[in-house]
Short mmCIF file of C-alpha atoms in Angstrom, two decimals:
data_model
loop_
_atom_site.label_atom_id
_atom_site.label_comp_id
_atom_site.label_asym_id
_atom_site.label_seq_id
_atom_site.Cartn_x
_atom_site.Cartn_y
_atom_site.Cartn_z
CA MET A 1 19.05 6.52 -70.26
CA TYR A 2 18.58 7.88 -73.78
CA THR A 3 15.66 7.01 -76.08
CA ASP A 4 16.29 5.09 -79.30
CA LYS A 5 15.57 8.28 -81.19
CA VAL A 6 18.27 10.18 -79.30
CA MET A 7 20.74 7.38 -79.94
CA ASP A 8 19.76 7.33 -83.63
CA HIS A 9 20.39 11.07 -83.99
CA PHE A 10 23.61 10.77 -82.00
CA THR A 11 24.87 7.86 -84.07
CA ASN A 12 23.66 9.13 -87.45
CA PRO A 13 23.45 12.88 -87.00
CA ARG A 14 21.66 14.76 -89.79
CA ASN A 15 23.03 17.94 -91.31
CA VAL A 16 26.44 18.02 -89.69
CA GLY A 17 28.68 20.78 -90.95
CA GLU A 18 28.77 24.43 -91.65
CA ILE A 19 27.23 26.33 -94.57
CA GLN A 20 30.09 28.34 -96.01
CA ASP A 21 28.08 31.30 -97.34
CA ALA A 22 25.47 31.10 -94.60
CA ASP A 23 22.75 33.72 -94.37
CA GLY A 24 22.60 33.39 -90.61
CA VAL A 25 24.86 32.00 -87.90
CA GLY A 26 23.79 31.13 -84.35
CA LEU A 27 26.24 30.22 -81.64
CA VAL A 28 25.12 29.37 -78.09
CA GLY A 29 26.51 27.66 -75.05
CA ASN A 30 29.78 27.79 -73.25
CA PRO A 31 32.77 25.44 -73.52
CA ILE A 32 33.24 25.74 -69.75
CA CYS A 33 29.84 24.12 -69.27
CA GLY A 34 30.64 21.49 -71.86
CA ASP A 35 28.08 22.42 -74.50
CA VAL A 36 28.47 24.68 -77.53
CA MET A 37 26.19 24.65 -80.58
CA LYS A 38 26.70 26.45 -83.84
CA ILE A 39 23.89 26.46 -86.39
CA THR A 40 24.21 27.96 -89.86
CA ILE A 41 21.20 28.57 -92.10
CA LYS A 42 20.49 29.35 -95.73
CA VAL A 43 17.29 31.31 -96.38
CA GLU A 44 15.36 31.57 -99.66
CA GLY A 45 12.39 33.92 -99.70
CA ASP A 46 11.11 33.53 -96.18
CA ARG A 47 11.87 29.83 -95.96
CA ILE A 48 14.83 27.99 -94.46
CA LYS A 49 16.37 26.15 -97.36
CA ASP A 50 19.27 24.55 -95.51
CA ALA A 51 20.52 24.21 -91.94
CA LYS A 52 23.68 22.64 -90.60
CA PHE A 53 25.16 22.24 -87.15
CA LYS A 54 28.42 21.78 -85.34
CA THR A 55 28.27 20.83 -81.68
CA PHE A 56 30.69 20.31 -78.82
CA GLY A 57 28.81 18.42 -76.17
CA CYS A 58 27.29 15.26 -74.82
CA GLY A 59 25.10 12.75 -76.64
CA ALA A 60 21.95 14.76 -75.92
CA ALA A 61 23.51 17.97 -77.22
CA ILE A 62 24.45 16.31 -80.51
CA ALA A 63 21.04 14.64 -80.92
CA VAL A 64 19.25 17.92 -80.14
CA SER A 65 21.32 19.77 -82.73
CA SER A 66 20.63 17.12 -85.33
CA MET A 67 16.91 17.11 -84.59
CA VAL A 68 16.50 20.88 -84.71
CA THR A 69 18.14 21.10 -88.13
CA GLU A 70 15.82 18.37 -89.37
CA LEU A 71 12.72 20.04 -87.92
CA VAL A 72 13.50 23.42 -89.41
CA LEU A 73 14.13 22.48 -93.04
CA GLY A 74 11.51 24.03 -95.34
CA LYS A 75 9.87 26.02 -92.56
CA THR A 76 9.15 29.75 -92.84
CA LEU A 77 11.12 31.98 -90.49
CA GLU A 78 7.95 32.60 -88.53
CA GLU A 79 7.34 28.85 -88.13
CA ALA A 80 10.98 28.23 -87.29
CA LEU A 81 10.85 30.76 -84.48
CA GLU A 82 7.96 28.81 -82.98
CA ILE A 83 10.19 25.76 -82.42
CA SER A 84 10.96 25.54 -78.71
CA ASN A 85 13.65 23.61 -76.89
CA LYS A 86 10.88 21.50 -75.41
CA ALA A 87 9.49 20.70 -78.86
CA VAL A 88 12.93 19.46 -79.92
CA ALA A 89 13.19 17.28 -76.83
CA ASP A 90 9.68 15.94 -77.46
CA ALA A 91 10.58 15.11 -81.07
CA LEU A 92 13.43 13.03 -79.67
CA GLY A 93 11.03 11.09 -77.47
CA GLY A 94 12.16 13.04 -74.40
CA LEU A 95 15.47 13.71 -72.69
CA PRO A 96 16.65 12.76 -69.20
CA PRO A 97 15.57 15.56 -66.81
CA LYS A 98 19.20 16.45 -66.08
CA LYS A 99 19.76 17.17 -69.78
CA MET A 100 16.77 19.45 -70.28
CA HIS A 101 18.70 22.51 -69.19
CA CYS A 102 22.36 22.00 -69.99
CA SER A 103 22.18 20.26 -73.36
CA ASN A 104 18.88 21.30 -74.84
CA LEU A 105 20.03 24.43 -76.64
CA GLY A 106 19.16 23.55 -80.22
CA ALA A 107 16.19 25.88 -80.59
CA ASP A 108 18.19 28.70 -78.96
CA ALA A 109 20.97 28.25 -81.52
CA LEU A 110 18.43 28.23 -84.34
CA LYS A 111 16.79 31.42 -83.09
CA LYS A 112 20.17 33.09 -82.88
CA ALA A 113 20.85 32.12 -86.47
CA ILE A 114 17.50 33.54 -87.60
CA GLU A 115 18.14 36.68 -85.57
CA ASP A 116 21.50 37.03 -87.25
CA TYR A 117 19.87 36.64 -90.67
CA ILE A 118 17.21 39.23 -89.94
CA GLU A 119 19.81 41.65 -88.63
CA LYS A 120 21.95 41.20 -91.73
CA GLN A 121 18.90 41.93 -93.87
CA GLY A 122 18.41 45.16 -91.96
CA LYS A 123 14.91 44.09 -91.07
CA ASP A 124 13.21 44.69 -87.76
CA LEU A 125 13.76 42.05 -85.16
CA PRO A 126 10.66 40.28 -84.04
CA GLU A 127 9.81 40.65 -80.37
CA SER A 128 12.69 39.11 -78.52
CA ARG A 129 12.25 35.46 -77.76
CA PHE A 130 15.87 35.02 -77.07
CA ASP A 131 17.21 34.01 -73.76
CA SER A 132 20.61 32.50 -74.13
CA GLY A 133 21.95 32.43 -70.62
CA GLN A 134 25.66 31.77 -70.58
CA GLY A 135 25.84 30.32 -67.06
CA CYS A 136 26.11 26.56 -66.65
CA GLU A 137 23.22 26.45 -64.20
CA ASP A 138 20.43 27.16 -66.62
CA SER A 139 19.72 28.49 -70.04
CA MET B 1 29.85 -7.90 -80.68
CA LYS B 2 33.21 -7.95 -78.98
CA LEU B 3 33.09 -6.53 -75.44
CA VAL B 4 36.22 -4.78 -74.24
CA TYR B 5 35.71 -3.90 -70.59
CA LEU B 6 38.08 -1.13 -69.60
CA ASP B 7 36.34 0.22 -66.53
CA ASN B 8 38.02 -1.94 -63.91
CA ALA B 9 38.49 1.08 -61.63
CA ALA B 10 34.69 1.21 -61.39
CA THR B 11 34.25 -2.47 -60.73
CA THR B 12 35.82 -5.78 -61.69
CA LYS B 13 34.42 -9.11 -62.80
CA PRO B 14 34.33 -11.44 -59.79
CA ARG B 15 36.50 -14.51 -60.11
CA GLN B 16 34.66 -17.76 -60.68
CA ALA B 17 36.42 -19.26 -57.64
CA VAL B 18 35.21 -16.33 -55.53
CA ALA B 19 31.60 -16.77 -56.57
CA GLU B 20 31.84 -20.50 -55.87
CA ALA B 21 33.37 -19.96 -52.45
CA MET B 22 30.53 -17.60 -51.54
CA LEU B 23 27.67 -19.83 -52.63
CA PRO B 24 27.55 -22.20 -49.60
CA PHE B 25 27.06 -19.16 -47.34
CA LEU B 26 24.01 -18.18 -49.34
CA GLY B 27 22.68 -21.70 -48.79
CA GLU B 28 23.54 -24.50 -46.40
CA ARG B 29 26.09 -22.57 -44.36
CA TYR B 30 23.69 -19.80 -43.41
CA GLY B 31 24.41 -19.58 -39.69
CA ASN B 32 24.70 -16.29 -37.84
CA PRO B 33 28.32 -16.06 -36.65
CA SER B 34 27.16 -14.53 -33.35
CA SER B 35 25.14 -17.59 -32.30
CA ILE B 36 26.48 -20.63 -30.48
CA TYR B 37 25.25 -23.79 -32.26
CA SER B 38 27.23 -25.70 -34.85
CA ILE B 39 26.14 -23.97 -38.08
CA ALA B 40 26.80 -20.63 -36.38
CA ARG B 41 30.24 -21.79 -35.31
CA ASP B 42 30.84 -22.86 -38.88
CA ALA B 43 30.01 -19.35 -40.11
CA LYS B 44 32.18 -17.84 -37.37
CA ALA B 45 35.06 -20.08 -38.41
CA ALA B 46 34.67 -18.93 -42.02
CA LEU B 47 34.64 -15.33 -40.86
CA ASP B 48 37.79 -15.83 -38.78
CA GLU B 49 39.55 -17.50 -41.68
CA ALA B 50 38.58 -14.62 -43.98
CA ARG B 51 39.81 -12.07 -41.46
CA GLY B 52 43.10 -13.92 -41.26
CA LYS B 53 43.50 -13.90 -45.05
CA VAL B 54 42.84 -10.17 -45.31
CA ALA B 55 45.23 -9.45 -42.45
CA LYS B 56 47.94 -11.57 -44.04
CA ALA B 57 47.54 -9.85 -47.42
CA ILE B 58 48.23 -6.41 -45.94
CA ASN B 59 50.61 -7.47 -43.13
CA ALA B 60 48.15 -6.69 -40.34
CA HIS B 61 46.80 -8.51 -37.28
CA PRO B 62 43.40 -10.18 -37.80
CA GLU B 63 41.81 -8.27 -34.91
CA GLU B 64 42.71 -5.00 -36.63
CA ILE B 65 40.36 -5.74 -39.56
CA ILE B 66 36.80 -4.38 -39.41
CA PHE B 67 34.54 -5.60 -42.20
CA ALA B 68 32.10 -3.05 -43.57
CA GLY B 69 29.47 -2.72 -46.28
CA SER B 70 31.73 -1.00 -48.80
CA GLY B 71 34.91 0.98 -49.26
CA THR B 72 32.75 4.07 -48.89
CA GLU B 73 31.54 2.92 -45.49
CA ALA B 74 35.11 2.16 -44.43
CA ASP B 75 36.12 5.72 -45.41
CA ASN B 76 33.17 7.20 -43.52
CA MET B 77 33.94 5.05 -40.50
CA ALA B 78 37.59 6.06 -40.49
CA ILE B 79 37.08 9.79 -40.87
CA LYS B 80 34.02 10.34 -38.72
CA GLY B 81 35.17 7.68 -36.25
CA VAL B 82 38.57 9.27 -35.68
CA ALA B 83 37.24 12.83 -35.70
CA TYR B 84 34.59 12.15 -33.06
CA ALA B 85 36.84 9.94 -30.92
CA HIS B 86 39.51 12.66 -30.74
CA SER B 87 37.44 15.83 -30.93
CA ARG B 88 38.33 16.86 -27.40
CA ARG B 89 41.98 16.96 -28.40
CA GLY B 90 41.44 18.88 -31.66
CA LYS B 91 39.05 19.55 -34.49
CA HIS B 92 41.22 20.02 -37.56
CA ILE B 93 41.38 17.52 -40.45
CA ILE B 94 43.75 17.58 -43.42
CA THR B 95 42.83 15.93 -46.70
CA SER B 96 43.41 16.58 -50.40
CA ALA B 97 41.30 18.16 -53.11
CA ILE B 98 41.35 14.98 -55.20
CA GLU B 99 39.94 12.47 -52.71
CA HIS B 100 37.01 10.23 -53.52
CA HIS B 101 33.69 11.75 -52.47
CA ALA B 102 33.43 9.16 -49.69
CA VAL B 103 36.30 11.05 -48.04
CA LEU B 104 35.60 14.58 -49.30
CA ASP B 105 31.96 14.59 -48.32
CA SER B 106 32.66 12.97 -44.94
CA VAL B 107 35.11 15.78 -44.19
CA LYS B 108 32.69 18.41 -45.48
CA ARG B 109 29.96 17.06 -43.22
CA LEU B 110 32.32 17.31 -40.25
CA GLU B 111 33.03 20.91 -41.26
CA ARG B 112 29.34 21.60 -40.87
CA ARG B 113 29.54 20.00 -37.42
CA GLY B 114 32.16 22.39 -36.12
CA PHE B 115 35.36 20.81 -37.43
CA GLN B 116 37.89 22.70 -39.56
CA ALA B 117 39.34 21.18 -42.71
CA THR B 118 42.23 21.83 -45.05
CA PHE B 119 41.90 20.54 -48.60
CA LEU B 120 45.43 20.36 -49.93
CA PRO B 121 46.13 21.21 -53.57
CA VAL B 122 47.91 18.85 -55.96
CA ASP B 123 50.43 19.45 -58.75
CA SER B 124 49.68 18.99 -62.46
CA TYR B 125 50.25 15.23 -62.07
CA GLY B 126 47.67 15.03 -59.29
CA MET B 127 50.36 14.55 -56.63
CA VAL B 128 50.14 15.82 -53.04
CA ASP B 129 53.33 17.43 -51.74
CA PRO B 130 54.26 16.07 -48.29
CA LYS B 131 55.66 19.54 -47.47
CA ASP B 132 52.16 20.94 -47.87
CA VAL B 133 50.88 18.33 -45.45
CA GLU B 134 53.46 19.32 -42.85
CA ALA B 135 52.75 23.02 -43.32
CA ALA B 136 49.03 22.45 -42.80
CA ILE B 137 49.41 20.66 -39.46
CA THR B 138 48.35 22.71 -36.43
CA ASP B 139 48.06 21.89 -32.72
CA ASP B 140 44.42 21.21 -33.44
CA THR B 141 45.00 18.60 -36.19
CA VAL B 142 43.71 15.13 -35.32
CA LEU B 143 43.55 13.40 -38.68
CA ILE B 144 45.19 13.38 -42.10
CA SER B 145 43.44 11.46 -44.88
CA ILE B 146 45.20 11.12 -48.23
CA MET B 147 44.28 8.46 -50.77
CA HIS B 148 46.86 5.83 -51.75
CA ALA B 149 46.17 6.26 -55.46
CA ASN B 150 43.65 8.39 -57.25
CA ASN B 151 40.74 6.59 -58.87
CA GLU B 152 40.48 8.90 -61.89
CA VAL B 153 44.04 9.62 -62.93
CA GLY B 154 45.88 6.80 -61.18
CA THR B 155 48.60 8.87 -59.52
CA ILE B 156 50.15 7.05 -56.55
CA GLN B 157 50.67 9.37 -53.59
CA PRO B 158 53.81 9.57 -51.41
CA ILE B 159 52.08 7.82 -48.50
CA GLU B 160 55.23 6.73 -46.65
CA ALA B 161 56.63 10.28 -46.63
CA ILE B 162 53.31 11.68 -45.38
CA ALA B 163 53.06 8.94 -42.75
CA HIS B 164 56.50 9.91 -41.48
CA ILE B 165 55.36 13.51 -41.05
CA ALA B 166 52.09 12.46 -39.40
CA LYS B 167 53.96 10.31 -36.93
CA ASN B 168 56.41 13.11 -36.07
CA HIS B 169 53.51 15.39 -35.26
CA GLY B 170 51.45 12.75 -33.46
CA VAL B 171 48.58 12.99 -35.94
CA LEU B 172 46.60 9.94 -37.08
CA PHE B 173 46.84 9.12 -40.78
CA HIS B 174 44.17 7.36 -42.83
CA THR B 175 44.59 6.28 -46.43
CA ASP B 176 41.84 5.28 -48.84
CA ALA B 177 43.45 2.28 -50.55
CA VAL B 178 40.35 1.23 -52.46
CA GLN B 179 42.13 1.59 -55.82
CA THR B 180 45.43 0.06 -54.74
CA THR B 181 44.54 -2.98 -52.63
CA GLY B 182 45.03 -6.08 -54.74
CA HIS B 183 46.78 -4.01 -57.42
CA ILE B 184 50.03 -2.84 -55.88
CA PRO B 185 51.74 -4.21 -52.76
CA ILE B 186 50.10 -3.09 -49.50
CA ASP B 187 52.01 -3.47 -46.27
CA VAL B 188 50.35 -1.36 -43.60
CA ARG B 189 53.45 -1.43 -41.38
CA GLN B 190 55.70 -0.28 -44.17
CA LEU B 191 53.27 2.39 -45.34
CA GLY B 192 53.20 3.67 -41.77
CA VAL B 193 49.53 4.64 -41.78
CA ASP B 194 47.06 4.20 -38.90
CA LEU B 195 43.91 3.38 -40.86
CA LEU B 196 43.36 1.98 -44.35
CA SER B 197 40.16 1.38 -46.35
CA LEU B 198 39.67 -1.28 -49.00
CA SER B 199 36.81 -2.56 -51.13
CA GLY B 200 36.11 -6.11 -52.33
CA HIS B 201 34.74 -5.50 -55.83
CA LYS B 202 37.80 -3.53 -56.95
CA PHE B 203 39.93 -6.68 -56.89
CA LYS B 204 37.59 -9.26 -58.38
CA GLY B 205 35.62 -9.83 -55.20
CA PRO B 206 31.93 -9.16 -54.60
CA LYS B 207 30.20 -5.80 -54.28
CA GLY B 208 28.71 -4.70 -50.99
CA VAL B 209 31.68 -5.54 -48.81
CA GLY B 210 34.74 -3.58 -47.76
CA ALA B 211 37.06 -3.38 -44.80
CA LEU B 212 38.79 -0.87 -42.60
CA TRP B 213 42.13 -1.67 -41.07
CA VAL B 214 42.65 0.16 -37.79
CA LYS B 215 46.03 -0.09 -36.11
CA LYS B 216 45.86 -1.63 -32.66
CA GLY B 217 45.35 1.06 -30.03
CA VAL B 218 43.84 3.66 -32.37
CA LYS B 219 40.53 4.88 -31.02
CA VAL B 220 37.66 5.08 -33.50
CA GLU B 221 34.16 6.03 -32.40
CA ARG B 222 31.57 3.49 -33.47
CA TYR B 223 29.80 4.61 -36.59
CA ILE B 224 27.01 2.02 -36.87
CA ASP B 225 25.25 1.17 -33.61
CA GLY B 226 23.58 -2.08 -32.73
CA GLY B 227 25.07 -5.46 -31.85
CA GLY B 228 28.58 -6.28 -30.76
CA GLN B 229 29.89 -7.55 -34.09
CA GLU B 230 33.39 -6.81 -35.37
CA GLY B 231 34.82 -6.45 -31.90
CA ASN B 232 32.05 -4.05 -30.97
CA ARG B 233 33.28 -1.63 -33.63
CA ARG B 234 30.73 -2.11 -36.41
CA ALA B 235 27.27 -3.40 -35.62
CA GLY B 236 25.20 -5.52 -37.98
CA THR B 237 25.19 -9.23 -38.77
CA GLU B 238 28.21 -9.90 -40.91
CA ASN B 239 27.86 -10.41 -44.67
CA VAL B 240 29.55 -13.80 -44.36
CA ALA B 241 29.33 -14.71 -48.05
CA GLY B 242 30.67 -11.31 -49.08
CA ILE B 243 33.47 -11.38 -46.53
CA VAL B 244 34.50 -14.90 -47.59
CA GLY B 245 34.49 -13.71 -51.22
CA LEU B 246 36.48 -10.57 -50.46
CA ALA B 247 39.10 -12.50 -48.53
CA LEU B 248 39.57 -15.13 -51.22
CA ALA B 249 39.72 -12.48 -53.96
CA LEU B 250 42.38 -10.57 -52.04
CA GLU B 251 44.37 -13.73 -51.33
CA LEU B 252 44.35 -14.65 -55.03
CA ALA B 253 45.19 -11.10 -56.14
CA ALA B 254 48.08 -10.91 -53.68
CA GLY B 255 49.37 -14.24 -54.94
CA GLU B 256 49.71 -13.05 -58.52
CA LEU B 257 50.40 -9.39 -57.81
CA GLU B 258 53.93 -9.25 -59.12
CA GLN B 259 53.30 -10.83 -62.51
CA GLU B 260 49.95 -9.09 -62.95
CA THR B 261 51.47 -5.67 -62.18
CA ALA B 262 54.19 -6.26 -64.75
CA ARG B 263 51.71 -7.46 -67.36
CA LEU B 264 49.27 -4.59 -66.83
CA THR B 265 51.99 -1.93 -66.73
CA LYS B 266 53.18 -3.12 -70.12
CA LEU B 267 49.67 -3.09 -71.57
CA ARG B 268 48.93 0.30 -70.02
CA ASP B 269 52.05 1.85 -71.51
CA TYR B 270 51.26 0.29 -74.89
CA LEU B 271 47.83 1.92 -74.71
CA ILE B 272 49.17 5.31 -73.60
CA LYS B 273 51.85 5.32 -76.26
CA GLY B 274 49.41 4.24 -78.94
CA VAL B 275 46.80 6.86 -78.06
CA THR B 276 49.24 9.76 -77.74
CA GLU B 277 51.00 8.79 -80.98
CA ARG B 278 47.90 8.22 -83.08
CA ILE B 279 45.71 11.06 -81.89
CA PRO B 280 46.70 14.74 -81.92
CA HIS B 281 45.71 17.17 -79.16
CA VAL B 282 45.54 14.56 -76.44
CA ARG B 283 47.20 14.62 -73.06
CA LEU B 284 47.83 11.97 -70.46
CA ASN B 285 46.29 12.76 -67.08
CA GLY B 286 48.24 11.78 -64.00
CA HIS B 287 51.84 10.86 -63.41
CA PRO B 288 53.58 9.05 -66.32
CA THR B 289 55.23 6.43 -64.11
CA LYS B 290 53.97 6.78 -60.52
CA ARG B 291 50.55 5.53 -61.52
CA LEU B 292 48.33 2.49 -61.05
CA PRO B 293 49.35 -0.36 -63.37
CA GLY B 294 45.88 -0.49 -64.94
CA ASN B 295 45.06 3.22 -65.26
CA ALA B 296 45.22 5.20 -68.51
CA SER B 297 43.49 8.58 -68.35
CA PHE B 298 43.41 11.09 -71.19
CA CYS B 299 41.91 14.41 -72.18
CA PHE B 300 40.96 14.88 -75.81
CA GLU B 301 40.64 18.50 -76.76
CA PHE B 302 37.60 19.83 -78.64
CA ILE B 303 35.28 16.98 -77.69
CA GLU B 304 33.14 16.02 -74.73
CA GLY B 305 33.51 12.86 -72.68
CA GLU B 306 29.99 11.52 -72.68
CA SER B 307 29.71 11.51 -76.47
CA LEU B 308 33.07 9.75 -76.51
CA LEU B 309 31.78 7.08 -74.10
CA LEU B 310 28.59 6.58 -76.11
CA SER B 311 30.61 6.18 -79.30
CA LEU B 312 32.96 3.70 -77.65
CA ASP B 313 29.99 1.77 -76.29
CA LYS B 314 28.69 1.45 -79.85
CA VAL B 315 31.77 -0.58 -80.70
CA GLY B 316 31.74 -2.55 -77.43
CA ILE B 317 34.33 -0.60 -75.46
CA CYS B 318 33.45 0.33 -71.86
CA GLY B 319 35.26 3.31 -70.33
CA SER B 320 34.46 6.24 -68.11
CA SER B 321 34.81 10.01 -68.14
CA GLY B 322 35.04 12.91 -65.74
CA SER B 323 32.89 15.22 -67.87
CA ALA B 324 30.05 17.08 -66.18
CA CYS B 325 27.51 14.78 -67.83
CA THR B 326 29.10 11.70 -66.37
CA SER B 327 30.10 13.19 -63.02
CA GLY B 328 26.42 13.72 -62.28
CA SER B 329 26.86 17.43 -61.65
CA LEU B 330 27.28 20.54 -63.76
CA GLU B 331 31.01 20.60 -63.09
CA PRO B 332 33.57 18.31 -64.65
CA SER B 333 35.74 16.11 -62.44
CA HIS B 334 37.02 17.80 -59.28
CA VAL B 335 40.23 15.83 -59.71
CA LEU B 336 41.03 17.19 -63.18
CA LEU B 337 40.13 20.73 -62.11
CA ALA B 338 42.36 20.43 -59.03
CA MET B 339 45.21 19.40 -61.35
CA GLY B 340 44.79 22.72 -63.11
CA LEU B 341 43.02 21.57 -66.26
CA PRO B 342 40.60 24.14 -67.68
CA HIS B 343 36.92 23.17 -67.67
CA GLU B 344 36.64 22.75 -71.43
CA ILE B 345 39.55 20.30 -71.47
CA ALA B 346 38.34 18.41 -68.40
CA HIS B 347 35.02 17.79 -70.19
CA GLY B 348 36.93 15.73 -72.75
CA SER B 349 38.38 13.20 -70.37
CA LEU B 350 38.43 9.44 -70.86
CA ARG B 351 39.57 6.88 -68.32
CA LEU B 352 40.37 3.38 -69.51
CA SER B 353 41.16 1.08 -66.60
CA LEU B 354 42.66 -2.29 -67.45
CA GLY B 355 42.16 -5.46 -65.48
CA HIS B 356 42.70 -9.17 -65.16
CA GLU B 357 40.84 -10.03 -68.39
CA THR B 358 42.47 -7.32 -70.51
CA THR B 359 44.51 -8.71 -73.39
CA PRO B 360 46.93 -7.11 -75.86
CA GLN B 361 44.22 -7.74 -78.49
CA ASP B 362 41.82 -5.59 -76.46
CA ILE B 363 44.29 -2.71 -76.44
CA GLY B 364 44.91 -3.22 -80.15
CA TYR B 365 41.15 -2.98 -80.74
CA VAL B 366 40.93 0.28 -78.77
CA LEU B 367 43.84 1.72 -80.73
CA GLU B 368 42.09 0.71 -83.93
CA MET B 369 38.70 2.24 -82.99
CA LEU B 370 39.52 5.29 -80.88
CA PRO B 371 41.26 7.55 -83.44
CA GLY B 372 38.29 7.34 -85.82
CA ILE B 373 35.80 8.05 -83.04
CA VAL B 374 37.77 11.07 -81.86
CA SER B 375 38.10 12.52 -85.36
CA ARG B 376 34.42 11.93 -86.07
CA LEU B 377 33.44 13.87 -82.94
CA ARG B 378 35.98 16.56 -83.69
CA ALA B 379 34.58 16.94 -87.19
CA MET B 380 31.22 17.56 -85.51
CA SER B 381 32.65 20.05 -83.02
CA PRO B 382 32.69 23.79 -83.70
CA PHE B 383 36.24 23.73 -82.30
CA GLY B 384 37.24 20.81 -84.47
CA GLU B 385 38.41 23.01 -87.33
CA GLU B 386 41.02 24.39 -84.97
CA VAL B 387 42.66 20.99 -84.73
CA SER B 388 44.76 21.57 -87.80
CA SER B 389 45.94 24.95 -86.55
CA SER B 390 48.52 24.59 -83.82
CA SER B 391 48.02 28.13 -82.53
CA ALA B 392 44.45 27.33 -81.63
CA CYS B 393 45.43 24.82 -78.99
CA SER B 394 44.65 26.26 -75.62
CA CYS B 395 47.12 24.13 -73.70
CA THR B 396 50.20 25.68 -72.21
CA GLN B 397 53.71 24.95 -73.38
CA GLU B 398 54.31 22.87 -70.32
CA GLU B 399 51.26 20.77 -71.10
CA HIS B 400 52.37 20.35 -74.69
CA HIS B 401 55.66 19.20 -73.34
CA LEU B 402 53.91 16.64 -71.17
CA VAL B 403 52.21 15.06 -74.13
CA LYS B 404 55.27 15.29 -76.29
CA SER B 405 57.66 13.90 -73.73
CA HIS B 406 55.34 11.01 -73.27
CA GLN B 407 55.24 10.37 -76.98
CA SER B 408 58.98 10.20 -77.25
#
């Protein structure tokens, strides 16, 4: 049911871990629903220098987390904010329809981390693109 | 790669002898048992012989056996059949919160058709209390349906005690014995039930065939209309090959039940002990002793079941989980939730069900691979760092005690 790419990212996840002196931290999901993603980022200038993830969740959730950290490396904050959940799923060669809502939270976690960074810098938040629903039904 | 199949509660590998016994009925012996010429009589004779074998294995009369397309169909037939046949006398049904969906959803459909239902709770072992059954009975109750053993956590229910209560109150009692038939002794007279469902592929028979035992004199409204097969109780040309296979599989399972139960119980306990000793923050689901000989069900904290299954599959181990991802809904297993497990723990469930082919080497292999897989996933989990800190564990003292007492 999963693509080879999903299985590759599940089996050999990239960027697992947590940046200790992270510039931004994003946490989304809900353990009751079975998916929680935590993304930590390091920013230099306006570029994302490093990103790591920790995820509690199914195979799709882990692959999505891995993929989003890979996609975001070296991107400017502006470019990073353009990454959508759908783009992450597409980069994985697609996800089963059932997984599109519950497990595909990687871009949301990334945005939260960027939001956290911007807030810490005391800068203005860009127009809100955040919608991190905490219900299991949708996100 | 080595394949260690530990999902025997889902389905079992058919015996070679069973497959061979079925083959002639998919070829030369193709007659319709309802016809009158010789090849039809041959098929009818095979059907009668199969019915006799099934009856013998569960201490029933052959005419009390109705063959069906699956265990699910047998459950549907029992519940809807009894409810509709007795609806003028009453419209209340008692069942438990941990039944298979074949039972649960049949009862829920009847609720939408004007019946009332009580879904009894279970204790932390997944056990129904017969006192609760008695307390739920009203003048309107026509049927009690409680499974013989639970498919997810393996807990064996106090069927005889419930049957005693049902009898005292004049209420019919059905048990879904899909997980127990061919695995623990089944004697319908001793159990004291009125209806019992079983399924061929759970005891090394073929898929697509099950049976319902209905005690003589118990009225069940016909569920599938058409011809007069199965004593006019279940229409449709009989799946002769499947029925022959089911009967032989059950006969063979019954013949080696005692030694196989002893062997599997030993292997199961070796697995449970090994897992709970080698892996921290794990709990056994279900009753420690009153459980199916082949069932080992666990919850691993801080990780999710589907990623556990995928990781096990990578090393050739087949298991199952009650996480939301694998239950096909957004909720984790209704059984684990009914036992009082919080959602986040229920998501981390793993069921390993042992069977006829399972060897001590297989269990050794699981014990070798599983701890590494669990720690790898925990290292990836945002909750994983809490593993080393005992205060972070969200389980109650009683639950800790459960795991600990099992370890000792």
